[in-house]
Coordinates of C-alpha atoms and ligand atoms in Angstrom, one line a residue:
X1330 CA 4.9 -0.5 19.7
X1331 CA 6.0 1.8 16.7
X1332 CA 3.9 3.7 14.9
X1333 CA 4.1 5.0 11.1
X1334 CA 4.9 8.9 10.6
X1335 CA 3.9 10.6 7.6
X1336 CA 6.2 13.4 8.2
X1337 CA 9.1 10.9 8.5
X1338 CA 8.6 9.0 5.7
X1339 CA 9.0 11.5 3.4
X1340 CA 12.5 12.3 4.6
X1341 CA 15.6 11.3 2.7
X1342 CA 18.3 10.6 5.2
X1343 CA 22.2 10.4 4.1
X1344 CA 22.9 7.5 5.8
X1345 CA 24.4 4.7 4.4
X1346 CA 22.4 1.8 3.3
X1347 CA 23.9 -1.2 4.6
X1348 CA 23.6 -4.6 3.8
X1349 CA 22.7 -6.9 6.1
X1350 CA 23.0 -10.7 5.7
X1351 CA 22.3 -12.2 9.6
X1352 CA 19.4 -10.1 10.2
X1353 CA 16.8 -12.4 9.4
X1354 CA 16.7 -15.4 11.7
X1355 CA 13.6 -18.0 13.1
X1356 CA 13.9 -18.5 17.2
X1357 CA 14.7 -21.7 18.4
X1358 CA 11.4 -21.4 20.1
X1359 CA 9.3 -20.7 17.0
X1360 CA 11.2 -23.4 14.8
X1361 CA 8.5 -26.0 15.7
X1362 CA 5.4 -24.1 16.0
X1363 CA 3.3 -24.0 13.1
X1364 CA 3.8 -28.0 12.7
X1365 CA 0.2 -29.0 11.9
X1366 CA -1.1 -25.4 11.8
X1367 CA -1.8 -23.3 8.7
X1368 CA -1.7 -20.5 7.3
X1369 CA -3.1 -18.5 4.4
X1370 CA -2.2 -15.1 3.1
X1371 CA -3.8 -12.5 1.2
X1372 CA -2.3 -10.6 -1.4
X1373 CA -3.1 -7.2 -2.6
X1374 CA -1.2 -4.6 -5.4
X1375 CA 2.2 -4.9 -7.5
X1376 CA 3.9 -7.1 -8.2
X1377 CA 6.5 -6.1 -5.5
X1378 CA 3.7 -7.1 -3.0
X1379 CA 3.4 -10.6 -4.6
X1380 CA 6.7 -11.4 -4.2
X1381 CA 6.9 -9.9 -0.6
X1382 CA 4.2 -12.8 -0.2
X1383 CA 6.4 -15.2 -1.8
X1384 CA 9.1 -14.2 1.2
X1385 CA 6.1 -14.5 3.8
X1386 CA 5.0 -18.0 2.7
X1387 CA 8.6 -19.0 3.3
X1388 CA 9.1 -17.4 6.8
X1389 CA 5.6 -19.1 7.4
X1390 CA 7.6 -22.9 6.5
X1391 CA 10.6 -22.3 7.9
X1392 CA 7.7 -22.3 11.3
X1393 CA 6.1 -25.4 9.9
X1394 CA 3.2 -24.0 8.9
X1395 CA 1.2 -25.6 5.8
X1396 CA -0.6 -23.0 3.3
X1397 CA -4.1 -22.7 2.5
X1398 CA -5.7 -20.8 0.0
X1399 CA -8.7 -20.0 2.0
X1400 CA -8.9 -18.3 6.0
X1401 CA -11.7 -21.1 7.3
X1402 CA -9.3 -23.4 8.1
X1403 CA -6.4 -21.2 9.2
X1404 CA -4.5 -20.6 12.4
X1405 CA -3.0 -17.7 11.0
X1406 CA -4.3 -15.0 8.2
X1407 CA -2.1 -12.9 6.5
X1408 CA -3.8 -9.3 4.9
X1409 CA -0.9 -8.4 2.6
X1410 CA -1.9 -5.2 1.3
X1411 CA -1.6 -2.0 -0.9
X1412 CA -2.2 1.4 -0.6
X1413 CA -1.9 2.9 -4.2
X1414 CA -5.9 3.8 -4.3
X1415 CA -8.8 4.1 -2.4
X1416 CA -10.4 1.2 -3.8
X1417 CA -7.1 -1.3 -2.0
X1418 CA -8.5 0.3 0.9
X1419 CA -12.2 -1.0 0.6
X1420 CA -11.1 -4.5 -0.5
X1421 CA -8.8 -5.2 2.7
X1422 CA -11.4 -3.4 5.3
X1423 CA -14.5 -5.7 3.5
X1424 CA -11.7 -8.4 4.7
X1425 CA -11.0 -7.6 8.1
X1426 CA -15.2 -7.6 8.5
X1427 CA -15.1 -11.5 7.2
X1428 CA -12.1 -12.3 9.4
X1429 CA -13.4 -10.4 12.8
X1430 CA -16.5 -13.1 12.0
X1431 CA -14.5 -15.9 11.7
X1432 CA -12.4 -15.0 14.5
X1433 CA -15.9 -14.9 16.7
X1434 CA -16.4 -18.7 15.8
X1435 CA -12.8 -20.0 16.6
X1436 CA -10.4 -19.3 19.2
X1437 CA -6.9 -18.6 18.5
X1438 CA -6.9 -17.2 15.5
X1439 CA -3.9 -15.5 14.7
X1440 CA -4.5 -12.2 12.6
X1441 CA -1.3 -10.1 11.0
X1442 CA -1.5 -7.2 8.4
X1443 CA 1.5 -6.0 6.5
X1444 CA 2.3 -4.5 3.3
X1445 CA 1.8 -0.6 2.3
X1446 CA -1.5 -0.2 4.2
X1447 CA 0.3 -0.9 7.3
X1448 CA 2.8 1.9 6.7
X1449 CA -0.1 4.6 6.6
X1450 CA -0.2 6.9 10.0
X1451 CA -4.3 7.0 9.6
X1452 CA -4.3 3.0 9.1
X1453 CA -1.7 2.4 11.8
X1454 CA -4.3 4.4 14.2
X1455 CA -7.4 2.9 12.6
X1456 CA -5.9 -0.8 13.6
X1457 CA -4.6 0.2 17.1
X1458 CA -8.2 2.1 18.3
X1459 CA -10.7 0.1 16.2
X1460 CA -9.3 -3.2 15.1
X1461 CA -7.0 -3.9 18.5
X1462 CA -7.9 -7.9 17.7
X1463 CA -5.7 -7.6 14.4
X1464 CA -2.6 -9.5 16.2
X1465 CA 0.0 -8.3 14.3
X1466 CA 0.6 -5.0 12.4
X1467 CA 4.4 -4.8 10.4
X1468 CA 5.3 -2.5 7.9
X1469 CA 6.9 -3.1 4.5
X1470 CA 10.5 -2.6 6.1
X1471 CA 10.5 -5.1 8.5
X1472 CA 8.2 -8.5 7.8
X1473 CA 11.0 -10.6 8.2
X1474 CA 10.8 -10.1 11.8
X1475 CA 7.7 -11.6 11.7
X1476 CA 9.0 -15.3 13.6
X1477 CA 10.0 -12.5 16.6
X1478 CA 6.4 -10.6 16.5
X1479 CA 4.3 -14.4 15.9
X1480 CA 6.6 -15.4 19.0
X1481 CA 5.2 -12.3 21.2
X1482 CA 1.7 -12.5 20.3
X1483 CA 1.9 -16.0 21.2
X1484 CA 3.3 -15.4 24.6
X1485 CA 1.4 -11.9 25.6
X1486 CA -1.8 -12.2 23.8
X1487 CA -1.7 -8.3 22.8
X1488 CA -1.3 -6.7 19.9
X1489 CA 2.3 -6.4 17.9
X1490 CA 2.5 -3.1 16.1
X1491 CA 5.9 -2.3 14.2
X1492 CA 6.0 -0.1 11.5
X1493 CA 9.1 1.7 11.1
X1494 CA 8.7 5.4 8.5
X1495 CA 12.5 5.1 8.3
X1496 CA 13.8 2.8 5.5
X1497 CA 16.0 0.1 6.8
X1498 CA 18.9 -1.3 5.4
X1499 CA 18.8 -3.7 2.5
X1500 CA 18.3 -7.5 4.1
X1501 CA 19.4 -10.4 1.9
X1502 CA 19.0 -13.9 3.0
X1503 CA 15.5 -13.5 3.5
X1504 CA 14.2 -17.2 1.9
X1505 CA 11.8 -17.4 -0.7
X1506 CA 8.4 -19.4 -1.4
X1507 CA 8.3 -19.0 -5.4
X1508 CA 4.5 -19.4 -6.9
X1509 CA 6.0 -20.8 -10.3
X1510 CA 8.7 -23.3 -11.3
X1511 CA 9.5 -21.0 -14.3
X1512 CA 9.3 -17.5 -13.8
X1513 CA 10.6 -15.4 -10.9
X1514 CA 10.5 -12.3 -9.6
X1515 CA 13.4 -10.6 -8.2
X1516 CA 14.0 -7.3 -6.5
X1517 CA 16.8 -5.4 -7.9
X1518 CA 15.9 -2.4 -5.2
X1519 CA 13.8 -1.0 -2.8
X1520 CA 11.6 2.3 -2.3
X1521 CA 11.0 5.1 -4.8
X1522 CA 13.1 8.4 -4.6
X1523 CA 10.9 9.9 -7.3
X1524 CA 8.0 11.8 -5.3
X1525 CA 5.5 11.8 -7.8
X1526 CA 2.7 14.3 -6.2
X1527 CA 0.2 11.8 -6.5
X1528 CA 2.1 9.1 -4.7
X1529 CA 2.1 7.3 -2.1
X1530 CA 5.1 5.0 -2.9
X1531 CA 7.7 7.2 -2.2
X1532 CA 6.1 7.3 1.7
X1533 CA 5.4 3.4 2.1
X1534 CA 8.4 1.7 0.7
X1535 CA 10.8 4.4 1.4
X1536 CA 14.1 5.7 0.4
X1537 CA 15.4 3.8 -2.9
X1538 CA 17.9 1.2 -2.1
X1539 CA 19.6 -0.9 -5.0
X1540 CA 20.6 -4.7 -4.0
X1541 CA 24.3 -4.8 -5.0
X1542 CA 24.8 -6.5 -8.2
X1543 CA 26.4 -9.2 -7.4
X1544 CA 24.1 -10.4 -4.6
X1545 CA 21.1 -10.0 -7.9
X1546 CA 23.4 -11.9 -9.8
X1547 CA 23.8 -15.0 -7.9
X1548 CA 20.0 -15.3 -7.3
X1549 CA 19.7 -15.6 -11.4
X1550 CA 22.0 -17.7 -12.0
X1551 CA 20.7 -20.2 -8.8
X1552 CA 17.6 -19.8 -10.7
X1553 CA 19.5 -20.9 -14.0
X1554 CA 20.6 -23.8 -12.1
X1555 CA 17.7 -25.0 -10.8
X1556 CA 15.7 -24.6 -14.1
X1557 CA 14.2 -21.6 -14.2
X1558 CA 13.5 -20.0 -18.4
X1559 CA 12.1 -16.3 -16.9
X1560 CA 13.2 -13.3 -14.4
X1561 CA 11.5 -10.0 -13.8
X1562 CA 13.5 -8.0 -12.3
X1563 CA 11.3 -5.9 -10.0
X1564 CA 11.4 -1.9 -8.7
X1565 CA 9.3 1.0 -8.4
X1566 CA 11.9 2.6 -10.7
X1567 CA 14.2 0.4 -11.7
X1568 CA 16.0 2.5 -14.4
X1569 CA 17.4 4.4 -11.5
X1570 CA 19.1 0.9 -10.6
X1571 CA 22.5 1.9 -8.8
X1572 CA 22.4 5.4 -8.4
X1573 CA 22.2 5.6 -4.7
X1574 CA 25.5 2.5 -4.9
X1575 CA 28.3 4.8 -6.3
X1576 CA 29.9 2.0 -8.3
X1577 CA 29.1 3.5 -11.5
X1578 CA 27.1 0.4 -12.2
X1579 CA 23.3 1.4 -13.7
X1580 CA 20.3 -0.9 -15.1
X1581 CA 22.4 -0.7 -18.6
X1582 CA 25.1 -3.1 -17.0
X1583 CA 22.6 -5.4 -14.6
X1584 CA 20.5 -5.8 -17.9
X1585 CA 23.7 -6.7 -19.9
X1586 CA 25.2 -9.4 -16.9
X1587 CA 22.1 -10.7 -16.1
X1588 CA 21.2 -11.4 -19.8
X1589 CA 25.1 -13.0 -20.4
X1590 CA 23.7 -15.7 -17.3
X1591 CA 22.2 -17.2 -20.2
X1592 CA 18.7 -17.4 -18.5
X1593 CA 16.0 -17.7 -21.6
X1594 CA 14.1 -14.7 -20.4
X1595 CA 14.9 -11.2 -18.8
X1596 CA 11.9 -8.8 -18.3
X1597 CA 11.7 -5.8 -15.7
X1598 CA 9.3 -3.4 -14.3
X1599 CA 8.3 -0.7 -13.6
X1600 CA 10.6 2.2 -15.9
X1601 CA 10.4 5.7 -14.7
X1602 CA 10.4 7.4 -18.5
X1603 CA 12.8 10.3 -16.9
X1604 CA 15.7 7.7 -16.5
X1605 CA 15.7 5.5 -19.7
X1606 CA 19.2 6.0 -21.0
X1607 CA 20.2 5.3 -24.6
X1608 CA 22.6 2.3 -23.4
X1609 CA 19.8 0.4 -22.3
X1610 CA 17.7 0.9 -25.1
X1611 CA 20.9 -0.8 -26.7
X1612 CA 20.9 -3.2 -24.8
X1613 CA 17.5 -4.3 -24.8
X1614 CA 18.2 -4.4 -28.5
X1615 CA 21.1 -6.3 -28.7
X1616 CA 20.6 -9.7 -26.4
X1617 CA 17.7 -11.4 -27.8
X1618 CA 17.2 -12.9 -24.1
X1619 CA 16.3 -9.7 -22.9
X1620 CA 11.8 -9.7 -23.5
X1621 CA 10.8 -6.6 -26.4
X1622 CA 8.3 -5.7 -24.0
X1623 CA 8.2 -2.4 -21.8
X1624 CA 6.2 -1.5 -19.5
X1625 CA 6.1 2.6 -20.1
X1626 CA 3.8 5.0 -17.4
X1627 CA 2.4 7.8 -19.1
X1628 CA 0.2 8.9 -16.9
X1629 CA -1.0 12.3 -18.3
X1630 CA -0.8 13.6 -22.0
X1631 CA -0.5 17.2 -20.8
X1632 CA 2.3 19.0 -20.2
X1633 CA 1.0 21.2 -17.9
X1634 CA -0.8 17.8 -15.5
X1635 CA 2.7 16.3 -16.2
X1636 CA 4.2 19.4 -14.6
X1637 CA 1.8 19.3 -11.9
X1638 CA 1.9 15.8 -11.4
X1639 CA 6.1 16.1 -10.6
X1640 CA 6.6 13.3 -13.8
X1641 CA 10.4 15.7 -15.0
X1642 CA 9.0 14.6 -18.8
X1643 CA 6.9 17.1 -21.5
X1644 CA 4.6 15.4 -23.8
X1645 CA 7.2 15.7 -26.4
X1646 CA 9.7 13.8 -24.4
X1647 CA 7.4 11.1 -23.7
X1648 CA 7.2 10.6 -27.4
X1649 CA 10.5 11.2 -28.7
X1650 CA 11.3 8.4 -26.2
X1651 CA 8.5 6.1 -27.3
X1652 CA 9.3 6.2 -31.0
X1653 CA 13.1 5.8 -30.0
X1654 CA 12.1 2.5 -28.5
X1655 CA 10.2 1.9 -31.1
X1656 CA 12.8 2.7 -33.7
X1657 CA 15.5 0.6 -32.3
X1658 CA 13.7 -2.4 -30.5
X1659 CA 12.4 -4.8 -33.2
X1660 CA 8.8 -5.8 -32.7
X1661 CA 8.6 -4.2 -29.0
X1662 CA 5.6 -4.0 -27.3
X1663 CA 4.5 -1.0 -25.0
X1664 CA 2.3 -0.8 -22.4
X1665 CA 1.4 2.0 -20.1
X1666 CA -0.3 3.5 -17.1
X1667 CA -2.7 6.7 -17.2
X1668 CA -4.2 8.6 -14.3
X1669 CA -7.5 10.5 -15.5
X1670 CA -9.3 12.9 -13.1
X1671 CA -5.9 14.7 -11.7
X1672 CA -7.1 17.7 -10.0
X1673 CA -7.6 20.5 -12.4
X1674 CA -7.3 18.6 -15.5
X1675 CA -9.5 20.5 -17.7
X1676 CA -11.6 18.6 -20.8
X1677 CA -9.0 20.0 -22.8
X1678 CA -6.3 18.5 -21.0
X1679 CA -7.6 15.2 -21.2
X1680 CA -7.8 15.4 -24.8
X1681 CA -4.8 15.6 -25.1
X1682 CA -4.2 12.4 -23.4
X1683 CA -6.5 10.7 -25.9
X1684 CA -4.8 12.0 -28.4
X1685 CA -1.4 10.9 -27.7
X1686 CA -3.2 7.1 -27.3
X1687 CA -4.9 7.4 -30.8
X1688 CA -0.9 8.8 -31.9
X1689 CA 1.0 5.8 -29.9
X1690 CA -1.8 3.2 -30.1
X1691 CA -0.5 1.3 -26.9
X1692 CA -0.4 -2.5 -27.0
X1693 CA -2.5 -1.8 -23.5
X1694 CA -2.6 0.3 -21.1
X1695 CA -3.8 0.3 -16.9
X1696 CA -6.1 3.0 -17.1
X1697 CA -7.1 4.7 -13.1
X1698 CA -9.3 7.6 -11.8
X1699 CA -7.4 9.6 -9.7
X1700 CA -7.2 9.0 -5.5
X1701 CA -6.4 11.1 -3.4
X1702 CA -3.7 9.9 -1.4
X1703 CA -3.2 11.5 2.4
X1704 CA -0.1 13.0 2.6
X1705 CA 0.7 13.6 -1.0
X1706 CA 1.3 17.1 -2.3
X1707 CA -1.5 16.4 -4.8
X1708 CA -4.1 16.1 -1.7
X1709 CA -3.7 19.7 -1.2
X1710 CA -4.6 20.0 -4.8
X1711 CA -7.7 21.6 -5.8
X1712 CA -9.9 19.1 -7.8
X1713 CA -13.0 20.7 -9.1
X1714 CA -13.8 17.9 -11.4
X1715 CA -16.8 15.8 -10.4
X1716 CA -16.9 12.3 -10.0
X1717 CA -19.2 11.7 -12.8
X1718 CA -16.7 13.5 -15.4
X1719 CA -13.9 11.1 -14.2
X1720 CA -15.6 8.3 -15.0
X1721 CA -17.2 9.0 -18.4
X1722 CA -13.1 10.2 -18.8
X1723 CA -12.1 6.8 -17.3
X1724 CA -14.3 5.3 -20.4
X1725 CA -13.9 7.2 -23.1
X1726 CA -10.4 6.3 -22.5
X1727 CA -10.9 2.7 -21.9
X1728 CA -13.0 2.6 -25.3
X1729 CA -9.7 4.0 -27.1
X1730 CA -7.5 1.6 -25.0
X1731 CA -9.3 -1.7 -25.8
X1732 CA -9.8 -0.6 -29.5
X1733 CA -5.7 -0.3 -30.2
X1734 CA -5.3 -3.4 -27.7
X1735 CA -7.3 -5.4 -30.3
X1736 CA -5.9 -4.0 -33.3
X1737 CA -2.7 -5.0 -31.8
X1738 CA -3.9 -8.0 -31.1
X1739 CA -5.0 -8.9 -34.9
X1740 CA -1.3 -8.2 -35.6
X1741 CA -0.6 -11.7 -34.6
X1742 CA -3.0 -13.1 -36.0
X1743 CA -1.4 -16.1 -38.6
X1744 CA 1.7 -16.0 -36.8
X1745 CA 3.7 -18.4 -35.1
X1746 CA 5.5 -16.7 -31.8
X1747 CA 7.2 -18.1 -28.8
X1748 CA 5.5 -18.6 -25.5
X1749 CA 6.8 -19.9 -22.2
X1750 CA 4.1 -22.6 -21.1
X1751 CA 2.7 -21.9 -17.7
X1752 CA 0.1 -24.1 -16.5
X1753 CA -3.8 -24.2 -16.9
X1754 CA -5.9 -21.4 -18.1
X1755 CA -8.7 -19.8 -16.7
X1756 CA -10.5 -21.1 -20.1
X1757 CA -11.7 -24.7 -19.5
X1758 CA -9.8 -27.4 -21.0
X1759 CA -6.3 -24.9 -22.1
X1760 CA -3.1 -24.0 -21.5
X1761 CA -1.8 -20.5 -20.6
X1762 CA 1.7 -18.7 -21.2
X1763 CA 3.1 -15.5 -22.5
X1764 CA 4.9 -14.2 -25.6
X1765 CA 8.2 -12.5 -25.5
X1766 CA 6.2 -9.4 -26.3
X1767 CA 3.9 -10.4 -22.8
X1768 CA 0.7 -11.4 -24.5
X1769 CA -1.8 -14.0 -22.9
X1770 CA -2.0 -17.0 -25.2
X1771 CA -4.6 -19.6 -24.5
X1772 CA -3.6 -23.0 -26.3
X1773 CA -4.8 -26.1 -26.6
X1774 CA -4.0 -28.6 -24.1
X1775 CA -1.3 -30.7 -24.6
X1776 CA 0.2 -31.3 -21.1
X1777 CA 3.7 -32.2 -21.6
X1778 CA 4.7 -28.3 -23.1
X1779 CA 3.9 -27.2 -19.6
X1780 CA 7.3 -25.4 -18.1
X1781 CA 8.7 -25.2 -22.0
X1782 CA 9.0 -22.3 -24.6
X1783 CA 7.3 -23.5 -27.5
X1784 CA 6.5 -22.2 -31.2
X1785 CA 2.7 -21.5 -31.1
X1786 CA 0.4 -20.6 -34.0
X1787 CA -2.2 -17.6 -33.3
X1788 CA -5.6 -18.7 -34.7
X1789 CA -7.6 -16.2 -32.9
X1790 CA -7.0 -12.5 -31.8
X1791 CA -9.2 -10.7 -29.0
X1792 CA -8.8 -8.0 -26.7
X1793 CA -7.2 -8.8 -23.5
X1794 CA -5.9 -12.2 -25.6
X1795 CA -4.7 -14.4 -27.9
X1796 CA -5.8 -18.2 -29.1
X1797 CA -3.2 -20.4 -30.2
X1798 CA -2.7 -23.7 -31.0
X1799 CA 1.2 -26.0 -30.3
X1800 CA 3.0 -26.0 -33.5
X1801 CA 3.3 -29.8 -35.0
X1802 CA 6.8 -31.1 -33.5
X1803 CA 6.9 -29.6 -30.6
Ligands
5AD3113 N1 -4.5 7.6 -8.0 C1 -4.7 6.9 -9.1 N2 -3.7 6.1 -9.7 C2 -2.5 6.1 -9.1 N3 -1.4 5.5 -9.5 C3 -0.4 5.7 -8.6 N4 -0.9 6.6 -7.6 C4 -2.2 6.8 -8.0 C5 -3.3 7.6 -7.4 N5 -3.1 8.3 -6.3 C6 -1.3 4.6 -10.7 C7 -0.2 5.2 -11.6 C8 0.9 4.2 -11.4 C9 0.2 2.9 -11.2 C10 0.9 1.8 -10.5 O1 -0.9 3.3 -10.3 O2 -0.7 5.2 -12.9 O3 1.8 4.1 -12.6
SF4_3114 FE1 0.5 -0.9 -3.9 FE2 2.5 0.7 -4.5 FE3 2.7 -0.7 -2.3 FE4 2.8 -2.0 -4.7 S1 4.3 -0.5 -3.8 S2 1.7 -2.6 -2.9 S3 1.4 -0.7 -5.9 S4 1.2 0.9 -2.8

């Protein structure tokens, strides 16, 4: 058993990263197992986490096992989850009540919980003294051990806890389960050196660790091979791509050789504003394969909450940065995150958030209340503000947010812009995709443009979407 430690999470060690290519492996034993079994896994948070899911589901085939979407028919349930707020919380404990029931009906049930939940001290006790029939507990460092802990369970019946607060070493080799045939994520690095006080990112996925470029490079162009038209390329930070390698190699150059692949689409997210050099506004610019679209956390229009709030970045910086973007990136889209509520932001403060939204008029924005985090330098914070003034904040904002994503929208309106066909939409009887700049287009249905970048005209503009219909000739 091996317990989380908040206290040793948030050390940086000096030790080399290595990288290790054998260290993922199914037992002999375990190769068989799930052959007429399934399984079905639960995803919660980033994108990071979906794609941790994507390497689960693999691990989970290599066994044999078969995927469901629901937990009724499963041998084994999988709680991949998130701790960036409060609410994550609620969502995967309101799950562990539905699977205790089913686990009361049917015997053998296999239960395992992973992801940045599992990486908590309080969560890792919570699970040992009050859920001890969750069978496995691993942390974000180490599911590809899961075969070994499955394995265990089997054999002992108790429960597997392994959750290490020390980063490990950067696996590759781990095989991958991707939900699309045309998009992919992939992670450049791991972990978040950054310590925003509000964080808790920095504690559950560790020390940053950059995959070496030419281990990244070979998974795009295996994805160019086999057909794919889109990569994200996927970090809590990933403008600080390469610092911790030495090689004098940064997110300028991965963007560069990663667009010269020749794959039709290059996006990436998440960009810490602090680290966005000129060169790879540059190069953004210059390879039309790399997406106008950026994905730009604001969090606080404040100086002094910025300050507070460890961001490195002044109001001013922020937008000189923005409008550089702007400037030199034809028809770029940006997008942002915003915390409201931090503790002590004063009325005042928070105008000056909506101000800088009415000023930059985001294409969209992910808009949060703040939660405190346990262990964070902001929970020691003190937050005067009452609940009720967040959220009238939280909609005042929102109000502004939907009004510049809709004027945005109407932008299109006429047009004809290029979207990557995905599959089904949520709206009966249409097709869904995304522009280069990453807006939702739903389009009429015309099957065989599914998996194809096509020329589609926008007929209707919305809030959170566009309507489009397939260009003649396509
Ligand atoms: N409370 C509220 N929002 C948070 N975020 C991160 N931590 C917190 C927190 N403690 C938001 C930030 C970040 C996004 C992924 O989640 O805006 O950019
Ligand atoms: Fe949630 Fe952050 Fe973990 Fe992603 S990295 S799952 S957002 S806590």
């Amino acid at each position: 058993m091996n317990l989380p430690n908040i206290k040793e999470a948030r050390k940086r060690s000096e030790k080399e990263v290595l990288v290790k290519r054998d260290e993922y492996r199914v037992p002999l034993e375990m190769k068989k197992q799930g052959v007429g079994k399934y399984y079905c896994i639960y995803t919660y948070g980033c994108q990071m986490n979906v794609h941790d899911s994507e390497n689960i589901k693999a691990i989970m085939e290599e066994m044999g096992y078969s995927l469901l979407e629901e937990m009724d028919e499963a041998d084994v349930i999988i709680l991949n989850t998130c701790a960036i707020r409060e609410n994550a919380h609620n969502k995967v404990h309101g799950m562990l009540g539905r699977i205790k029931h089913l686990k009361e009906t049917k015997e053998g049930v296999i239960t395992v919980f992973c992801g940045c939940m599992a990486q908590e001290e309080g969560i890792a006790l919570e699970l040992k003294e009050k859920f001890p029939w969750v069978d496995i507990v691993m942390g974000t460092h180490n599911f590809h051990k899961l075969p070994f802990y499955l394995e265990n369970t089997l054999k002992t019946k108790k429960q597997e806890m392994e959750v290490f607060s020390v980063e490990g070493d950067v696996i590759e080799g781990i095989p991958v389960k991707r939900d699309s045939r045309y998009k992919a994520w992939i992670n450049i690095m791991y972990g978040c050196d950054k310590f925003c006080t509000y964080c808790i990112v920095p504690y559950t996925r560790g020390r940053q660790r950059s995959r070496l470029p030419e281990d990244i490079l070979r998974e795009v162009n295996d994805l160019v091979s086999d057909g794919y038209l889109e990569v994200t390329l996927l970090g809590q930070n990933v403008n600080a791509y390469g610092k911790d390698l030495d090689l004098g190699y940064g997110m300028a150059d991965l963007l560069r050789d990663v667009a010269k692949t020749g794959i039709e689409r290059v996006r990436f997210v998440t960009s810490h504003p602090w680290d966005f050099t000129d060169e790879m506004i540059e190069v953004i610019a210059l390879y039309k394969n790399i997406m106008p679209y950026i994905h730009l956390p604001l969090q606080s229009g404040s100086t002094r909450i910025l300050e507070k709030m460890g961001r490195k970045y002044t109001r001013d910086e922020y937008r000189r940065l923005f409008y550089k973007i702007k400037e030199m990136i034809p028809n770029v889209a940006i997008t942002t995150d915003i915390i409201v509520g931090f503790p002590g932001e004063t009325e005042e403060e928070f105008m000056e958030t909506l101000d800088l939204v009415d000023e930059l008029k985001y294409d969209l924005a992910y808009t949060f209340i703040y939660s405190k985090r346990e262990g964070t330098p902001a929970s020691c914070f003190e937050d005067d503000t009452s609940e009720e003034v967040k959220k009238e904040r939280l909609q005042r904002l929102n109000e502004k947010i939907n009004q510049y994503a809709r004027e945005n929208n109407e932008k299109y309106l006429g047009k004809v812009v290029k979207v990557l066909v995905e599959g089904e939409s949520d709206k009966p009887g249409k097709l869904m995709g995304y522009t280069d700049t990453m807006k939702l287009v739903n389009i009429d249905n015309k099957k065989d443009v599914i998996g194809k970048i096509i020329d589609v005209k926008i007929t209707e503009a919305k809030t959170w979407s566009l309507d489009g219909e397939v260009v003649d000739g396509e």
